[in-house]
mmCIF file of N, CA and C in Angstrom:
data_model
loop_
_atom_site.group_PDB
_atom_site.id
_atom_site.type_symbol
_atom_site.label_atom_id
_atom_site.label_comp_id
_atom_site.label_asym_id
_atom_site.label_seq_id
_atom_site.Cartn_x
_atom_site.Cartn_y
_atom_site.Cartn_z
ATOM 1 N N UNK E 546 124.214 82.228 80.015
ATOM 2 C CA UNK E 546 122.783 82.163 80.277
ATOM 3 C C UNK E 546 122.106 83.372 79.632
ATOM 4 N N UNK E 547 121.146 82.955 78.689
ATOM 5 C CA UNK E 547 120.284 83.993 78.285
ATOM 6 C C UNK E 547 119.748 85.133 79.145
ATOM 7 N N UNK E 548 118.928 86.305 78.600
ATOM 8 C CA UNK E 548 118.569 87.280 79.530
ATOM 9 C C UNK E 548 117.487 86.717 80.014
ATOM 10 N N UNK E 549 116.429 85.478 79.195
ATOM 11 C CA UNK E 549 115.118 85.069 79.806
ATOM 12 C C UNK E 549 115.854 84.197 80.762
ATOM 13 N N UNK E 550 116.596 83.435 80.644
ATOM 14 C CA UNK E 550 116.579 82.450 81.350
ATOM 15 C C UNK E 550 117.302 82.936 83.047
ATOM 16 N N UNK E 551 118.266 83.788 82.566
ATOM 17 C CA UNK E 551 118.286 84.916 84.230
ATOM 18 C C UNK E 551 117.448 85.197 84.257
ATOM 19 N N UNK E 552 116.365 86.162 84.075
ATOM 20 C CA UNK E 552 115.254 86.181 84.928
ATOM 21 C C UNK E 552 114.137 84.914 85.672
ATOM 22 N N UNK E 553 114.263 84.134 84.681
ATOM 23 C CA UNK E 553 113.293 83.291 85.429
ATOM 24 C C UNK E 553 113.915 82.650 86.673
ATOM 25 N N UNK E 554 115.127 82.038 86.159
ATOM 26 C CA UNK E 554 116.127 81.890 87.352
ATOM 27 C C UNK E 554 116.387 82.770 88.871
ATOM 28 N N UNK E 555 116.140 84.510 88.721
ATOM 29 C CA UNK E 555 115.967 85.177 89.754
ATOM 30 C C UNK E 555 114.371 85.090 90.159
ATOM 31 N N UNK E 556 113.087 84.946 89.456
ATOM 32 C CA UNK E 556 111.584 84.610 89.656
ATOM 33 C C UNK E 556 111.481 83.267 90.677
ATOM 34 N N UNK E 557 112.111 82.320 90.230
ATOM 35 C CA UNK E 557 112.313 81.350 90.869
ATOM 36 C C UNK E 557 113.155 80.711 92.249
ATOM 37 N N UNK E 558 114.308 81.498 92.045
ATOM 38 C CA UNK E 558 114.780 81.641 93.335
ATOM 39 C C UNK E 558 114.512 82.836 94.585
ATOM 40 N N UNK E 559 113.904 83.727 94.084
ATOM 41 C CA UNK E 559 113.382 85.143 95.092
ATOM 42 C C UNK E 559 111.936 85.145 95.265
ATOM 43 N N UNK E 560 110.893 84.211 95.021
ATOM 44 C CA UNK E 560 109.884 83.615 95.221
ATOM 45 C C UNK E 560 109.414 82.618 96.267
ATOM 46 N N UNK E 561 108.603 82.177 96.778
ATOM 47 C CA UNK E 561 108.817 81.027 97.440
ATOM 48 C C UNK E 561 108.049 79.951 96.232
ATOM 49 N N UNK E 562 106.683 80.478 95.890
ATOM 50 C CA UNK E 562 105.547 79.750 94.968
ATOM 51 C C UNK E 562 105.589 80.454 93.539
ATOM 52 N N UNK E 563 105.992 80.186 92.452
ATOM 53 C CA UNK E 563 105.876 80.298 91.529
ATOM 54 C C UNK E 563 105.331 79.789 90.246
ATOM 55 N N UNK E 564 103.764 79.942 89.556
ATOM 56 C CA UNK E 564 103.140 79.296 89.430
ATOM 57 C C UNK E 564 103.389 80.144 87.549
ATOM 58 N N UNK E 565 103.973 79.653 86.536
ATOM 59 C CA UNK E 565 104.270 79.814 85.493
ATOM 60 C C UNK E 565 102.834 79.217 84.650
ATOM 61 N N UNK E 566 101.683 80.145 83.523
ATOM 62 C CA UNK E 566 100.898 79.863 83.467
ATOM 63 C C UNK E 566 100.366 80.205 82.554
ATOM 64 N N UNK E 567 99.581 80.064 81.846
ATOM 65 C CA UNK E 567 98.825 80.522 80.201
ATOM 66 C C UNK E 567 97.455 81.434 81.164
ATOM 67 N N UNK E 568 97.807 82.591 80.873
ATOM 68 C CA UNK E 568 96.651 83.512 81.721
ATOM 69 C C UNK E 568 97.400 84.133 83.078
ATOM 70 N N UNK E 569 96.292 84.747 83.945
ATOM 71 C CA UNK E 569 96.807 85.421 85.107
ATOM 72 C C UNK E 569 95.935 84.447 86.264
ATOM 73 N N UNK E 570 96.440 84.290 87.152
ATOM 74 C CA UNK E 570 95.435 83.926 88.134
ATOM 75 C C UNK E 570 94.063 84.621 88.163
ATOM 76 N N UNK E 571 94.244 85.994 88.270
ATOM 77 C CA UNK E 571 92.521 85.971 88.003
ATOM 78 C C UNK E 571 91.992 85.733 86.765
ATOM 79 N N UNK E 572 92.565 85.081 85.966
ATOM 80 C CA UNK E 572 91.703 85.558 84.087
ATOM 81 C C UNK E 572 92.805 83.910 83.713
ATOM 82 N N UNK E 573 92.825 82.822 83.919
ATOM 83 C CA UNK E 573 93.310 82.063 83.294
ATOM 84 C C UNK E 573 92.852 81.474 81.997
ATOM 85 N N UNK E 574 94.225 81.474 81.054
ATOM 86 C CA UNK E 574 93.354 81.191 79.438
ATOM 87 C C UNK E 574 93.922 79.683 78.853
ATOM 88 N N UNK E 575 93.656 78.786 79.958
ATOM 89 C CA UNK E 575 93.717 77.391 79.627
ATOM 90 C C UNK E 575 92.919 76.597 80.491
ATOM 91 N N UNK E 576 92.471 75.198 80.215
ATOM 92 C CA UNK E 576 92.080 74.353 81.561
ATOM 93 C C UNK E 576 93.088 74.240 83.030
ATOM 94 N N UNK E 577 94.033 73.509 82.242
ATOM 95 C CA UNK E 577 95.346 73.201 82.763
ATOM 96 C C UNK E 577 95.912 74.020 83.821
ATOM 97 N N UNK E 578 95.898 76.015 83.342
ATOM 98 C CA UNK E 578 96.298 77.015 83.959
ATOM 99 C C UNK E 578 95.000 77.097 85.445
ATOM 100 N N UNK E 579 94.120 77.056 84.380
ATOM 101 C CA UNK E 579 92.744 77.078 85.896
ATOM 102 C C UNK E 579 93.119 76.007 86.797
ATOM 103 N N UNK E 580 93.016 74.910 86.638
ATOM 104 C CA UNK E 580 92.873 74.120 87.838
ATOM 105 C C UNK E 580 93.964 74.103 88.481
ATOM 106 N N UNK E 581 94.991 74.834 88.033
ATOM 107 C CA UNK E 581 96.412 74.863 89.422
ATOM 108 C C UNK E 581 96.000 76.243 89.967
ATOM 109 N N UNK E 582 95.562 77.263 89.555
ATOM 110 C CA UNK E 582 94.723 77.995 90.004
ATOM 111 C C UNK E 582 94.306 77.960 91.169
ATOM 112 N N UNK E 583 92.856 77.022 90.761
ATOM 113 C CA UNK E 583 91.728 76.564 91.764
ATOM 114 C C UNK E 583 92.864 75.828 93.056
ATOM 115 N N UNK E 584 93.538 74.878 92.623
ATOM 116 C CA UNK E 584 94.271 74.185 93.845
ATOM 117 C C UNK E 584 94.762 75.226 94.557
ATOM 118 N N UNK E 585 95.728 75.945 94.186
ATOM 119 C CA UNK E 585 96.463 77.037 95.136
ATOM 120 C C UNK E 585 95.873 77.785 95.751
ATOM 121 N N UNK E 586 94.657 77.988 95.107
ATOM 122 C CA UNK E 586 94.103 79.181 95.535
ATOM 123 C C UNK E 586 92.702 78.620 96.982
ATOM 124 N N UNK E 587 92.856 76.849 96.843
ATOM 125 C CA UNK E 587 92.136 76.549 97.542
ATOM 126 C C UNK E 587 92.952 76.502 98.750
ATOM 127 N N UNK E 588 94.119 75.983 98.402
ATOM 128 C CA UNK E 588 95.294 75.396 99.542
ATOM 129 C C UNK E 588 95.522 77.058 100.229
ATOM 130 N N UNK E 589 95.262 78.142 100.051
ATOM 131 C CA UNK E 589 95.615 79.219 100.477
ATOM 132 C C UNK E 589 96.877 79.607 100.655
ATOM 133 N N UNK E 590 97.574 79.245 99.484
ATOM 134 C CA UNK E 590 98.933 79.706 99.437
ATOM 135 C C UNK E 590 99.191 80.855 98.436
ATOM 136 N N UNK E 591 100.178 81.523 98.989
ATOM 137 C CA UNK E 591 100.270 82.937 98.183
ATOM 138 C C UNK E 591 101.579 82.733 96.873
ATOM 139 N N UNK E 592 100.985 83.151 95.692
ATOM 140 C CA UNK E 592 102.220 82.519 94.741
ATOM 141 C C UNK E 592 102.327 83.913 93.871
ATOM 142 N N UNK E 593 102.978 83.386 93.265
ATOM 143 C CA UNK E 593 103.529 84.223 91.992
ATOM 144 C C UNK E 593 102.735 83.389 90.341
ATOM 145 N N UNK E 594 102.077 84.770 89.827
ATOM 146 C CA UNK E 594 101.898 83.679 88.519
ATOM 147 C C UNK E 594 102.450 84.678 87.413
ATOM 148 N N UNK E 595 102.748 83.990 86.729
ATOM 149 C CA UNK E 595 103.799 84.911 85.158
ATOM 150 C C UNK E 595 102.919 84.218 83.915
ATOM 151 N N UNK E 596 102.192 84.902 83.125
ATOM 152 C CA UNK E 596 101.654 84.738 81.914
ATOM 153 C C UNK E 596 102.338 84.699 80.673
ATOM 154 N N UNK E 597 102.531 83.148 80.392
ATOM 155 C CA UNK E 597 103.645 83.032 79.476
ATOM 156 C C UNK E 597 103.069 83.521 78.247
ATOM 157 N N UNK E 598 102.015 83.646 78.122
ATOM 158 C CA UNK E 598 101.572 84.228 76.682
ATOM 159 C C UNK E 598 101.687 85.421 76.151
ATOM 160 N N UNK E 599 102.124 86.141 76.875
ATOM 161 C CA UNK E 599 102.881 87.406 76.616
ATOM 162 C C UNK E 599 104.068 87.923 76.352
ATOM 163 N N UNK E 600 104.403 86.886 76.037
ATOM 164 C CA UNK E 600 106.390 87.295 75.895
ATOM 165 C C UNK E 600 106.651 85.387 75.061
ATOM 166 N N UNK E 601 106.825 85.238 74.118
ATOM 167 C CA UNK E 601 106.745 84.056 73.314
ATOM 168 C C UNK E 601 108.300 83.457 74.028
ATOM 169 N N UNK E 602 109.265 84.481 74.569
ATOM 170 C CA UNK E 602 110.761 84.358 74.803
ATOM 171 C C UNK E 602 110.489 83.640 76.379
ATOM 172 N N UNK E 603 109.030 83.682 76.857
ATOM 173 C CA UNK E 603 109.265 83.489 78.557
ATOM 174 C C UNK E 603 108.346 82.297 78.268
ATOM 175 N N UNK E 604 107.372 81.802 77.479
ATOM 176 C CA UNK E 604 106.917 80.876 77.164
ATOM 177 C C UNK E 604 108.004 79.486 76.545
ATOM 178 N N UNK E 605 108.756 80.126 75.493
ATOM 179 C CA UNK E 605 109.899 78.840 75.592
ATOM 180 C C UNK E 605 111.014 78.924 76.488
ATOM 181 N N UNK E 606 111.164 80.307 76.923
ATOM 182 C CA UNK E 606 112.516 79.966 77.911
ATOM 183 C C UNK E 606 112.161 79.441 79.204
ATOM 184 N N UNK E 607 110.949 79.069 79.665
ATOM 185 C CA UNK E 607 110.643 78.291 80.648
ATOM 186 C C UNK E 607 110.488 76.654 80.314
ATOM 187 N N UNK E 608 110.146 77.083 79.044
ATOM 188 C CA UNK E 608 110.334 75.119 78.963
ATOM 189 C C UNK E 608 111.378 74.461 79.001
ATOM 190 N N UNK E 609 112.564 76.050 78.280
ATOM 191 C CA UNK E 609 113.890 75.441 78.301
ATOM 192 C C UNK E 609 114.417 74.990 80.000
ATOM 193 N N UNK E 610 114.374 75.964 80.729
ATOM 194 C CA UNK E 610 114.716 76.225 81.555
ATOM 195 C C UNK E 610 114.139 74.229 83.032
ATOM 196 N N UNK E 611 113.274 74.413 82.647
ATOM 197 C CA UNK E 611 113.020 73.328 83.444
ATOM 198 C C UNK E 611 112.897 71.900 82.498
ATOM 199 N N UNK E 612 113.143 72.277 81.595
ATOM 200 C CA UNK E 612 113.434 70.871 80.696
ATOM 201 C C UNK E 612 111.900 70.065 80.421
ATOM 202 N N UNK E 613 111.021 70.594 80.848
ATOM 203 C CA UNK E 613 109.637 70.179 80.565
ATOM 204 C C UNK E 613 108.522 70.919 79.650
ATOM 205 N N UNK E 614 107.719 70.230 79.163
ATOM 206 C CA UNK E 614 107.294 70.499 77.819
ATOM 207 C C UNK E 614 106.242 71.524 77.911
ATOM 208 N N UNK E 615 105.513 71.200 78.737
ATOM 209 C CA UNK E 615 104.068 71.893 79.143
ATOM 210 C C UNK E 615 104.423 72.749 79.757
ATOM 211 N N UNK E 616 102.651 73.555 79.721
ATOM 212 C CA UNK E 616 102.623 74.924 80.553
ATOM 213 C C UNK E 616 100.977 74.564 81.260
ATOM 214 N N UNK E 617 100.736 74.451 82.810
ATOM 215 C CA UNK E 617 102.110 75.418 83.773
ATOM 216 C C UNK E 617 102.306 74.850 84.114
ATOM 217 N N UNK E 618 103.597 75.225 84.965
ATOM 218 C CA UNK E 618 104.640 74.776 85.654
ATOM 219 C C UNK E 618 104.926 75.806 86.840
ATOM 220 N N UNK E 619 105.022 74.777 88.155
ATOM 221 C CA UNK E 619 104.669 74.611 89.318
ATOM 222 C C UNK E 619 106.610 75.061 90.226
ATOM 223 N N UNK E 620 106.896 75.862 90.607
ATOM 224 C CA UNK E 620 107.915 76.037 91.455
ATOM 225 C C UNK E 620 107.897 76.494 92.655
ATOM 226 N N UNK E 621 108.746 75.459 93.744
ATOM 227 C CA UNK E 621 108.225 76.095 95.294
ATOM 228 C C UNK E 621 109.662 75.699 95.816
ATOM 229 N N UNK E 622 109.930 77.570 96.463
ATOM 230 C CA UNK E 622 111.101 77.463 97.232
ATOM 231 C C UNK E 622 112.489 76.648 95.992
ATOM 232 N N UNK E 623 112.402 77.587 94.610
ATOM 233 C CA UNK E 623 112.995 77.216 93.711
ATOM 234 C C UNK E 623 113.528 76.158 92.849
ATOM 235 N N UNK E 624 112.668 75.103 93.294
ATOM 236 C CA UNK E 624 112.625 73.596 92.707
ATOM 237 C C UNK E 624 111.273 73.333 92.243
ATOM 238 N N UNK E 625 111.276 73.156 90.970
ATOM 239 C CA UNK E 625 110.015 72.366 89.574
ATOM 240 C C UNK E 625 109.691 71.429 90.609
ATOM 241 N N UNK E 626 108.184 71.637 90.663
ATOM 242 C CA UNK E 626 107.257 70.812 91.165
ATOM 243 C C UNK E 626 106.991 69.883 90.306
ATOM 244 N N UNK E 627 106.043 70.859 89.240
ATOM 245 C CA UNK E 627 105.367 70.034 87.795
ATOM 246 C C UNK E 627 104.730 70.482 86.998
ATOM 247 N N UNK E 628 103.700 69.821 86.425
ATOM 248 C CA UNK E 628 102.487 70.444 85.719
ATOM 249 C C UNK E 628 100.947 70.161 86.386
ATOM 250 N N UNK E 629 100.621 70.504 85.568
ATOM 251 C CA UNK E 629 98.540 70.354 86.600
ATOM 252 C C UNK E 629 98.949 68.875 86.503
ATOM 253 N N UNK E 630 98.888 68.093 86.252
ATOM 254 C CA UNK E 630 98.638 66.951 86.520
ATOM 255 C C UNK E 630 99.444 65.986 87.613
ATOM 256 N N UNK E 631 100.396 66.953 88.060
ATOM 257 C CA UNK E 631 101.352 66.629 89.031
ATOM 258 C C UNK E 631 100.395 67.308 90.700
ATOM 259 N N UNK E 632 100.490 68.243 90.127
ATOM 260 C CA UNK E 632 99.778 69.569 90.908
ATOM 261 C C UNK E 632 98.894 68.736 91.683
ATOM 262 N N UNK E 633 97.448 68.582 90.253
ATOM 263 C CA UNK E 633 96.231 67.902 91.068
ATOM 264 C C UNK E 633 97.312 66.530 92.025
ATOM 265 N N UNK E 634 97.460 65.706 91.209
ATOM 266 C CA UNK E 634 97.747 64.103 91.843
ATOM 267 C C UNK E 634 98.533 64.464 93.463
ATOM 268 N N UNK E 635 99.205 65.333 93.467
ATOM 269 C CA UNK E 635 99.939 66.078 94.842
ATOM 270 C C UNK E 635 98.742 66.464 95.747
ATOM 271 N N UNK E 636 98.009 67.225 95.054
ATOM 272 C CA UNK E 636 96.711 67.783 95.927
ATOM 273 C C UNK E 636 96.180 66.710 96.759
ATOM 274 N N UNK E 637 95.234 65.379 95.842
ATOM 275 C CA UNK E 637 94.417 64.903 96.169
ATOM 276 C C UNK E 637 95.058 64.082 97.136
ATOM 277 N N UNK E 638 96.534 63.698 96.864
ATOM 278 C CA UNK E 638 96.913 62.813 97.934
ATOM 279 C C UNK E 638 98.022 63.604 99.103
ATOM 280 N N UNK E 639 97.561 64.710 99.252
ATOM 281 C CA UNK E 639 98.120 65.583 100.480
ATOM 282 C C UNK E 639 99.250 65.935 100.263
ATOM 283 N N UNK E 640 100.144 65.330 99.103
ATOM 284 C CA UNK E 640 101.743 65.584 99.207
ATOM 285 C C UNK E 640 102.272 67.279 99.244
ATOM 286 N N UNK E 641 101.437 67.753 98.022
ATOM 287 C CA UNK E 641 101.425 69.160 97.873
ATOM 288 C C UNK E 641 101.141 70.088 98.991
ATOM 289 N N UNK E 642 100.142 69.731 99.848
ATOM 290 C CA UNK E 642 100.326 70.738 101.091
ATOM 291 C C UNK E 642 101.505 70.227 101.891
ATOM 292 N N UNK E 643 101.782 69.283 101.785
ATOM 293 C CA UNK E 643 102.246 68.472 103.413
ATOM 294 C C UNK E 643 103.942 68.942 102.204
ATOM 295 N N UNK E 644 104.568 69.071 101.209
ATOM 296 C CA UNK E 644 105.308 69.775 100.623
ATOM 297 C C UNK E 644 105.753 71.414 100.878
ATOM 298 N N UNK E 645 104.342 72.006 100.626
ATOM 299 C CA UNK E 645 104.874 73.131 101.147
ATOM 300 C C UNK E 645 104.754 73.832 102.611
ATOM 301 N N UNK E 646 104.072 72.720 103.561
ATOM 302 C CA UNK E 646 104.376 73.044 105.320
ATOM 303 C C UNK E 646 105.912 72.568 105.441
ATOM 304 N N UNK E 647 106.460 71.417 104.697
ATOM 305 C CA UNK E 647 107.984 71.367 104.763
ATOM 306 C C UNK E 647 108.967 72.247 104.181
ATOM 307 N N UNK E 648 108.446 73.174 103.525
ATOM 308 C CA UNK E 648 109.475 74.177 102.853
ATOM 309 C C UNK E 648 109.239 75.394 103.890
ATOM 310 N N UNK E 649 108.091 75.547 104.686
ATOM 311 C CA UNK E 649 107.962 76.530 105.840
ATOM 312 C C UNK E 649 107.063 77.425 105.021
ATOM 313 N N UNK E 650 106.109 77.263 103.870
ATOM 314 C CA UNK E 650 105.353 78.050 103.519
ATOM 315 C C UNK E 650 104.232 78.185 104.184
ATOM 316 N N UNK E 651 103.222 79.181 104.491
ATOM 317 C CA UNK E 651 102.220 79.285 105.156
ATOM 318 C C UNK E 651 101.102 78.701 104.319
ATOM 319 N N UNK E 652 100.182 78.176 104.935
ATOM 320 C CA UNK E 652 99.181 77.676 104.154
ATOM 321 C C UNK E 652 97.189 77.928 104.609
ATOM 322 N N UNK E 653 97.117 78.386 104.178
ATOM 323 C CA UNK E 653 95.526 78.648 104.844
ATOM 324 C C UNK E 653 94.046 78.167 104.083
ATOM 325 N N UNK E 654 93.727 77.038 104.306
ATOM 326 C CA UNK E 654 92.412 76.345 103.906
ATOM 327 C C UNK E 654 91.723 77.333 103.985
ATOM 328 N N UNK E 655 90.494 76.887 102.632
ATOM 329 C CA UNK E 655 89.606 77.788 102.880
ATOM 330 C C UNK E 655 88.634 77.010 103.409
ATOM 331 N N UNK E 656 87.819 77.972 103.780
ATOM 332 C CA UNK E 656 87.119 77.182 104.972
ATOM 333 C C UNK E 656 85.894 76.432 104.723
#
């Protein structure tokens, strides 16, 4: 195993929410990156975000790593969720919260 791919592998398992992303949560530099953003940040869950655009080695060794093409990519309690489009479709139909009250993550609506 590569040195990227151990780390992401320890990011992912010593995390609970790990939200892999083009930008930072506060400063996101895609659509895609914003609106998993906006969801998480609505669902009031506390995550981890890693800006793949800064390291070209953590940008493909995450695609390697979860075998999926796009960025971002969604990990909770060390299992690939998805991408925004998983994200949203989870959101709107509750799976995504009612997902991470089953992994025992805390969750706090905003109000």
């Amino acid at each position: 195993m590569s040195d990227i791919q151990s780390w992401i592998k320890n990011e992912v398992e010593n995390n609970d929410v790990v939200l892999f992303m083009k930008g930072t949560p506060n400063f996101p530099q895609c659509g895609f990156s914003g609106q998993s953003v906006q969801i998480l940040d609505y669902i009031g869950v506390k995550y981890v975000g890693h800006n793949v655009l800064e390291d070209d080695s953590l940008r493909q060794g995450i695609k390697d790593y979860s075998q999926w093409p796009t960025i971002p990519q969604l990990y909770v309690k060390g299992e690939f969720v998805g991408g925004c489009d998983i994200i949203r479709e989870m959101f709107q139909s509750q799976e995504l919260q009612a997902l991470l009250s089953e992994k025992g993550i805390e969750i706090a609506p905003a109000a």
